[in-house]
Amino acid sequence: MKYTNILEEEIKNKISQDFFNKFDCTKILGKIDFAVKIPTREHAPLLENEYLLWAEAKQKPTDVCVMLTQLVLTIGKARTFDEIMPPPFLGCYDNEKIAFVPYSEIQHIFYQNDFNWNVTSSNFGTKEFKQVYEQINKIIEGDIPWETYLFYFESDEKELKRFIRENFIIGKVETTKTQIDKNNFIIIYNKWLQSVKPSIAVNWDAAKRAGIIEGDFYLADLLSSENTSIKDNLFVLLQSNFYEIDRKINETGLFTSSRADFSDNQKAHNQFWARYQRPPKEEYWDYIVNRRDLLVPQDVRERKGSFFTPQIWVELSQRYIADVLGEDWQDEYYVWDCAAGTGNLLAGLTNKYNIWASTLDKADVDVMHDRIDNGANLLQDHVFQFDFLNDDFTKLPQGLQNIINDPEKRKKLVVYINPPYAEVSGLGGRGKAGVNQSKIHDQYISVLGTAGRELFTQFLIRIYFEISGCKIAEFSKVKALNGAAFKTYRNYFIAKLEKCFVVPANTFDNVPGKFPIGFKIWNTDIKEQFQYIVSDTFDANGVFIKNKTFFTDDKMQVINKWISSFKSNSENKIGFLAGTNGNDFQHNNIVYILNHKEQMANPRGCWITKESLIESCVYFAVRHCIAADWLNDRDQFLYPNKGWENDEAFQNDCLAYTLFNNNIQSKYGINHWIPFTEQEVNARDKFESNFMTNFIAGKKFNIGGVGSGGYAKQLNMFMVCEPESKFEYGSVVREFSQEASKVFDAGRALWKYYHAQGDRGGKSLAFNVDASLYDIREYFQERNNKGKMNNTSEDAQYTELIGILRDKLKILAQKIEPKVYKYGFLRK
């Protein structure tokens, strides 16, 4: 290695001297480890885009994706790019290598939604770190010729110096205007929103309702020369000292337009654009116009579907269409994308005379027309504005009407779409207003049922009924195939599903969450009730993973129906099983065990009693023993067959799994879930309840288990003991498998360690002899200043013990998993 046995700061100094000696590397830019900037010359004006590289630095060999992920999290947390123009490259280095990534390949990560940028960049265990890591890895493994940007100091020294010489160009520092390119046009747009937008005399709320967005004014400014827009096909044009909008021929045949003036005599506008070079180089025009979607406000994007379909999935979907319809399908079929956005789904299609594209947004139509002028393989007259969920088909171009109105031609029409995914309401109430206010929703409400809350089903149901016989090639959520809320919809949407593949949803622009997006090819001319499909699955890089079968379970009962059958009015309550209102993997995070329902703001679930303990543990273990991922996110848990009833080993495994996974807290009532006797863990005093160990031993004792043989009744949600036995429980001695026994062993060691603490002090919580597993975790991990339990503990012994317990639980979960399928809780 070139730089060995030296500190990180020394490595920075040596790399600065060895490779960047012509630049200024002394600037400290927040928490960014290493910054390369253009040296400031005396009397030269300051440059806004003075930085050439921001990089992460490490002393020892480190994974490139890890380093870049830390850098992105550092930049995103500080929002460095809001104040300083980002450089052409982000990078990272350690003592053996250096890597560069064009900023334009990374910048979209900074604008993803529902992302917590406040995480610590060095905490590899957060979901945010993992999410960014996956995105970085996708970029590195994707279309970038990565070998061009990765250099080893010893073997690639000449190549590295050449790369820096050719790409880190100082340029003419005497100019004061910043060049705009694909790296920075969004950053400059954000600055434009603050500086120029307030000076434009427009009611932006009203404009938004009319489909006019701020980004179109910015494009008019950006693609202009001497304050006049140079591309006539833009929706908004800058005409010297005003904007021209909504240009059209009215019903009398006259050309009309609207205008928007400046409220400050164009002062803010002129001051802002004095700092930037307009227009950008022509090589960037198509990219900027084609990525208009990045300038659309997020709520509008979700409602209108202004999202790019990644090119990797565009190409794959067209191969699948060819597999179903034949290699000459583009000459034999018509194609209509009725949710086209800026038309990127149609890229790669060759027969422009058979292609039609419509979109809700007039500005997107203008973008497509501009792309046609610059070589896009579409016809101007085949690209048009159309509100598919509200407009009548009589508004379609006559050529497309002729196809739709002819039953035989309809059979040769492929409606090829990636419709918007907005829905009325979602988990946490993050719904979109207006989704259920379309004419199509109102017209087909009895057919859609609760599926009408989703925009994409509104598209599909209109196509199915009003373009009957066509082929539908569509990207959408797979819950339309198996979601319980889509049962009514499936009863009416009866078509043959010819072929399907699924990919991770987060590979699409600004689609958060880990769930599958499916590309499905339907033949509506063949009436066939969907039962199942064997789908191909691909990872984020387009690599085939495996086949996955998606079932519809409309004729089968679900797991929550099963657990509800064990509800009882017994007063022998020992806990509350929450979350029995969702039947698929995406709802598993709300399935947990508490002391009682009053701990929940909106309690949904059922009481756990001595009579339903085993069934509740089976339910809990079945829901949690298989990790949720993007692929199984919508899989439904079902009403099982009777095989589990005679499998005591399975029941006991589930009991063991649940005993060490619940959220019982002793502060909310007597803890009946301690899985050990006082003697086993060297307890400092007697437990208030020995219910669980008595249950495991098959003893016929009362539920109170507090020594005198009293029974317990419910009083103000707490267990109170009385002096005589009123009922019995338990008759089966629970014998545990080897895997479950190892879980008990690991748990016993943890409990012993806790009880050895006593009142040593130094902890925010006092020692509690009746502590639950949750209490023990809270004791050692403590809480932060926001009241949230920390993820880790400073106690090394505890960390080792809890780690062993978790490892043993994973092994036990693997043992339970096959029987989840065997007994019909899930279909495979």
mmCIF file of N, CA, C and O in Angstrom, residues 381-417:
data_model
loop_
_atom_site.group_PDB
_atom_site.id
_atom_site.type_symbol
_atom_site.label_atom_id
_atom_site.label_comp_id
_atom_site.label_asym_id
_atom_site.label_seq_id
_atom_site.Cartn_x
_atom_site.Cartn_y
_atom_site.Cartn_z
ATOM 1 N N ASP A 381 -48.631 14.697 -33.913
ATOM 2 C CA ASP A 381 -50.089 14.594 -33.810
ATOM 3 C C ASP A 381 -50.546 13.399 -32.985
ATOM 4 O O ASP A 381 -51.738 13.282 -32.669
ATOM 5 N N HIS A 382 -49.629 12.499 -32.658
ATOM 6 C CA HIS A 382 -49.975 11.335 -31.831
ATOM 7 C C HIS A 382 -49.688 11.580 -30.354
ATOM 8 O O HIS A 382 -49.888 10.688 -29.530
ATOM 9 N N VAL A 383 -49.204 12.780 -30.026
ATOM 10 C CA VAL A 383 -48.899 13.150 -28.639
ATOM 11 C C VAL A 383 -49.851 14.273 -28.246
ATOM 12 O O VAL A 383 -49.881 15.322 -28.889
ATOM 13 N N PHE A 384 -50.634 14.081 -27.193
ATOM 14 C CA PHE A 384 -51.710 15.031 -26.906
ATOM 15 C C PHE A 384 -52.044 15.039 -25.419
ATOM 16 O O PHE A 384 -51.712 14.108 -24.674
ATOM 17 N N GLN A 385 -52.720 16.114 -24.998
ATOM 18 C CA GLN A 385 -53.166 16.244 -23.619
ATOM 19 C C GLN A 385 -54.518 15.558 -23.460
ATOM 20 O O GLN A 385 -55.430 15.742 -24.258
ATOM 21 N N PHE A 386 -54.622 14.737 -22.402
ATOM 22 C CA PHE A 386 -55.870 14.006 -22.177
ATOM 23 C C PHE A 386 -55.912 13.576 -20.710
ATOM 24 O O PHE A 386 -54.956 12.999 -20.201
ATOM 25 N N ASP A 387 -57.013 13.887 -20.038
ATOM 26 C CA ASP A 387 -57.214 13.480 -18.651
ATOM 27 C C ASP A 387 -57.934 12.140 -18.664
ATOM 28 O O ASP A 387 -59.162 12.092 -18.786
ATOM 29 N N PHE A 388 -57.189 11.063 -18.516
ATOM 30 C CA PHE A 388 -57.756 9.732 -18.714
ATOM 31 C C PHE A 388 -58.842 9.406 -17.701
ATOM 32 O O PHE A 388 -59.742 8.608 -17.991
ATOM 33 N N LEU A 389 -58.790 9.983 -16.516
ATOM 34 C CA LEU A 389 -59.778 9.655 -15.493
ATOM 35 C C LEU A 389 -60.981 10.595 -15.503
ATOM 36 O O LEU A 389 -61.904 10.408 -14.705
ATOM 37 N N ASN A 390 -60.992 11.563 -16.420
ATOM 38 C CA ASN A 390 -62.112 12.504 -16.452
ATOM 39 C C ASN A 390 -62.637 12.816 -17.852
ATOM 40 O O ASN A 390 -63.824 13.094 -18.008
ATOM 41 N N ASP A 391 -61.790 12.786 -18.854
ATOM 42 C CA ASP A 391 -62.212 13.181 -20.202
ATOM 43 C C ASP A 391 -62.937 12.059 -20.932
ATOM 44 O O ASP A 391 -62.677 10.868 -20.696
ATOM 45 N N ASP A 392 -63.806 12.471 -21.840
ATOM 46 C CA ASP A 392 -64.515 11.514 -22.681
ATOM 47 C C ASP A 392 -63.640 11.104 -23.857
ATOM 48 O O ASP A 392 -62.818 11.889 -24.340
ATOM 49 N N PHE A 393 -63.819 9.874 -24.335
ATOM 50 C CA PHE A 393 -63.001 9.387 -25.442
ATOM 51 C C PHE A 393 -63.243 10.167 -26.743
ATOM 52 O O PHE A 393 -62.453 10.058 -27.680
ATOM 53 N N THR A 394 -64.320 10.942 -26.802
ATOM 54 C CA THR A 394 -64.553 11.754 -28.007
ATOM 55 C C THR A 394 -63.501 12.852 -28.157
ATOM 56 O O THR A 394 -63.370 13.447 -29.231
ATOM 57 N N LYS A 395 -62.734 13.110 -27.089
ATOM 58 C CA LYS A 395 -61.671 14.110 -27.156
ATOM 59 C C LYS A 395 -60.367 13.539 -27.717
ATOM 60 O O LYS A 395 -59.401 14.275 -27.911
ATOM 61 N N LEU A 396 -60.331 12.242 -27.972
ATOM 62 C CA LEU A 396 -59.117 11.612 -28.493
ATOM 63 C C LEU A 396 -58.928 11.951 -29.963
ATOM 64 O O LEU A 396 -59.906 12.233 -30.674
ATOM 65 N N PRO A 397 -57.695 11.915 -30.449
ATOM 66 C CA PRO A 397 -57.481 12.072 -31.892
ATOM 67 C C PRO A 397 -58.296 11.046 -32.671
ATOM 68 O O PRO A 397 -58.483 9.910 -32.207
ATOM 69 N N GLN A 398 -58.739 11.430 -33.827
ATOM 70 C CA GLN A 398 -59.644 10.571 -34.582
ATOM 71 C C GLN A 398 -59.025 9.214 -34.890
ATOM 72 O O GLN A 398 -59.707 8.182 -34.845
ATOM 73 N N GLY A 399 -57.731 9.213 -35.176
ATOM 74 C CA GLY A 399 -57.084 7.937 -35.502
ATOM 75 C C GLY A 399 -57.146 6.955 -34.337
ATOM 76 O O GLY A 399 -57.383 5.750 -34.529
ATOM 77 N N LEU A 400 -56.962 7.456 -33.119
ATOM 78 C CA LEU A 400 -57.041 6.594 -31.948
ATOM 79 C C LEU A 400 -58.485 6.206 -31.652
ATOM 80 O O LEU A 400 -58.766 5.060 -31.251
ATOM 81 N N GLN A 401 -59.419 7.119 -31.890
ATOM 82 C CA GLN A 401 -60.833 6.779 -31.737
ATOM 83 C C GLN A 401 -61.227 5.636 -32.676
ATOM 84 O O GLN A 401 -61.984 4.739 -32.289
ATOM 85 N N ASN A 402 -60.719 5.689 -33.886
ATOM 86 C CA ASN A 402 -61.048 4.630 -34.853
ATOM 87 C C ASN A 402 -60.604 3.260 -34.355
ATOM 88 O O ASN A 402 -61.282 2.255 -34.573
ATOM 89 N N ILE A 403 -59.470 3.225 -33.660
ATOM 90 C CA ILE A 403 -58.978 1.951 -33.122
ATOM 91 C C ILE A 403 -59.855 1.499 -31.958
ATOM 92 O O ILE A 403 -60.288 0.344 -31.892
ATOM 93 N N ILE A 404 -60.156 2.408 -31.048
ATOM 94 C CA ILE A 404 -60.928 2.064 -29.852
ATOM 95 C C ILE A 404 -62.358 1.655 -30.204
ATOM 96 O O ILE A 404 -62.939 0.772 -29.565
ATOM 97 N N ASN A 405 -62.912 2.270 -31.240
ATOM 98 C CA ASN A 405 -64.307 1.998 -31.599
ATOM 99 C C ASN A 405 -64.472 0.764 -32.467
ATOM 100 O O ASN A 405 -65.602 0.361 -32.762
ATOM 101 N N ASP A 406 -63.391 0.152 -32.892
ATOM 102 C CA ASP A 406 -63.444 -1.044 -33.751
ATOM 103 C C ASP A 406 -63.055 -2.264 -32.902
ATOM 104 O O ASP A 406 -61.908 -2.381 -32.473
ATOM 105 N N PRO A 407 -63.996 -3.207 -32.647
ATOM 106 C CA PRO A 407 -63.695 -4.359 -31.780
ATOM 107 C C PRO A 407 -62.492 -5.167 -32.232
ATOM 108 O O PRO A 407 -61.742 -5.682 -31.396
ATOM 109 N N GLU A 408 -62.286 -5.303 -33.533
ATOM 110 C CA GLU A 408 -61.150 -6.084 -34.033
ATOM 111 C C GLU A 408 -59.842 -5.329 -33.866
ATOM 112 O O GLU A 408 -58.822 -5.908 -33.491
ATOM 113 N N LYS A 409 -59.868 -4.024 -34.121
ATOM 114 C CA LYS A 409 -58.651 -3.228 -33.935
ATOM 115 C C LYS A 409 -58.277 -3.135 -32.455
ATOM 116 O O LYS A 409 -57.102 -3.049 -32.113
ATOM 117 N N ARG A 410 -59.309 -3.124 -31.587
ATOM 118 C CA ARG A 410 -59.017 -3.078 -30.150
ATOM 119 C C ARG A 410 -58.171 -4.263 -29.721
ATOM 120 O O ARG A 410 -57.350 -4.172 -28.806
ATOM 121 N N LYS A 411 -58.397 -5.400 -30.350
ATOM 122 C CA LYS A 411 -57.609 -6.588 -30.005
ATOM 123 C C LYS A 411 -56.141 -6.418 -30.368
ATOM 124 O O LYS A 411 -55.286 -7.151 -29.867
ATOM 125 N N LYS A 412 -55.860 -5.452 -31.215
ATOM 126 C CA LYS A 412 -54.487 -5.178 -31.633
ATOM 127 C C LYS A 412 -53.938 -3.910 -30.968
ATOM 128 O O LYS A 412 -52.943 -3.351 -31.425
ATOM 129 N N LEU A 413 -54.602 -3.482 -29.902
ATOM 130 C CA LEU A 413 -54.136 -2.304 -29.168
ATOM 131 C C LEU A 413 -53.489 -2.742 -27.855
ATOM 132 O O LEU A 413 -54.086 -3.492 -27.073
ATOM 133 N N VAL A 414 -52.273 -2.256 -27.589
ATOM 134 C CA VAL A 414 -51.583 -2.476 -26.317
ATOM 135 C C VAL A 414 -51.597 -1.162 -25.543
ATOM 136 O O VAL A 414 -50.999 -0.173 -25.977
ATOM 137 N N VAL A 415 -52.321 -1.131 -24.437
ATOM 138 C CA VAL A 415 -52.269 0.035 -23.552
ATOM 139 C C VAL A 415 -51.080 -0.192 -22.620
ATOM 140 O O VAL A 415 -51.113 -1.050 -21.737
ATOM 141 N N TYR A 416 -50.045 0.559 -22.856
ATOM 142 C CA TYR A 416 -48.732 0.349 -22.231
ATOM 143 C C TYR A 416 -48.482 1.507 -21.273
ATOM 144 O O TYR A 416 -48.262 2.641 -21.697
ATOM 145 N N ILE A 417 -48.562 1.243 -19.950
ATOM 146 C CA ILE A 417 -48.562 2.359 -18.995
ATOM 147 C C ILE A 417 -47.807 2.045 -17.709
ATOM 148 O O ILE A 417 -47.705 0.904 -17.287
#
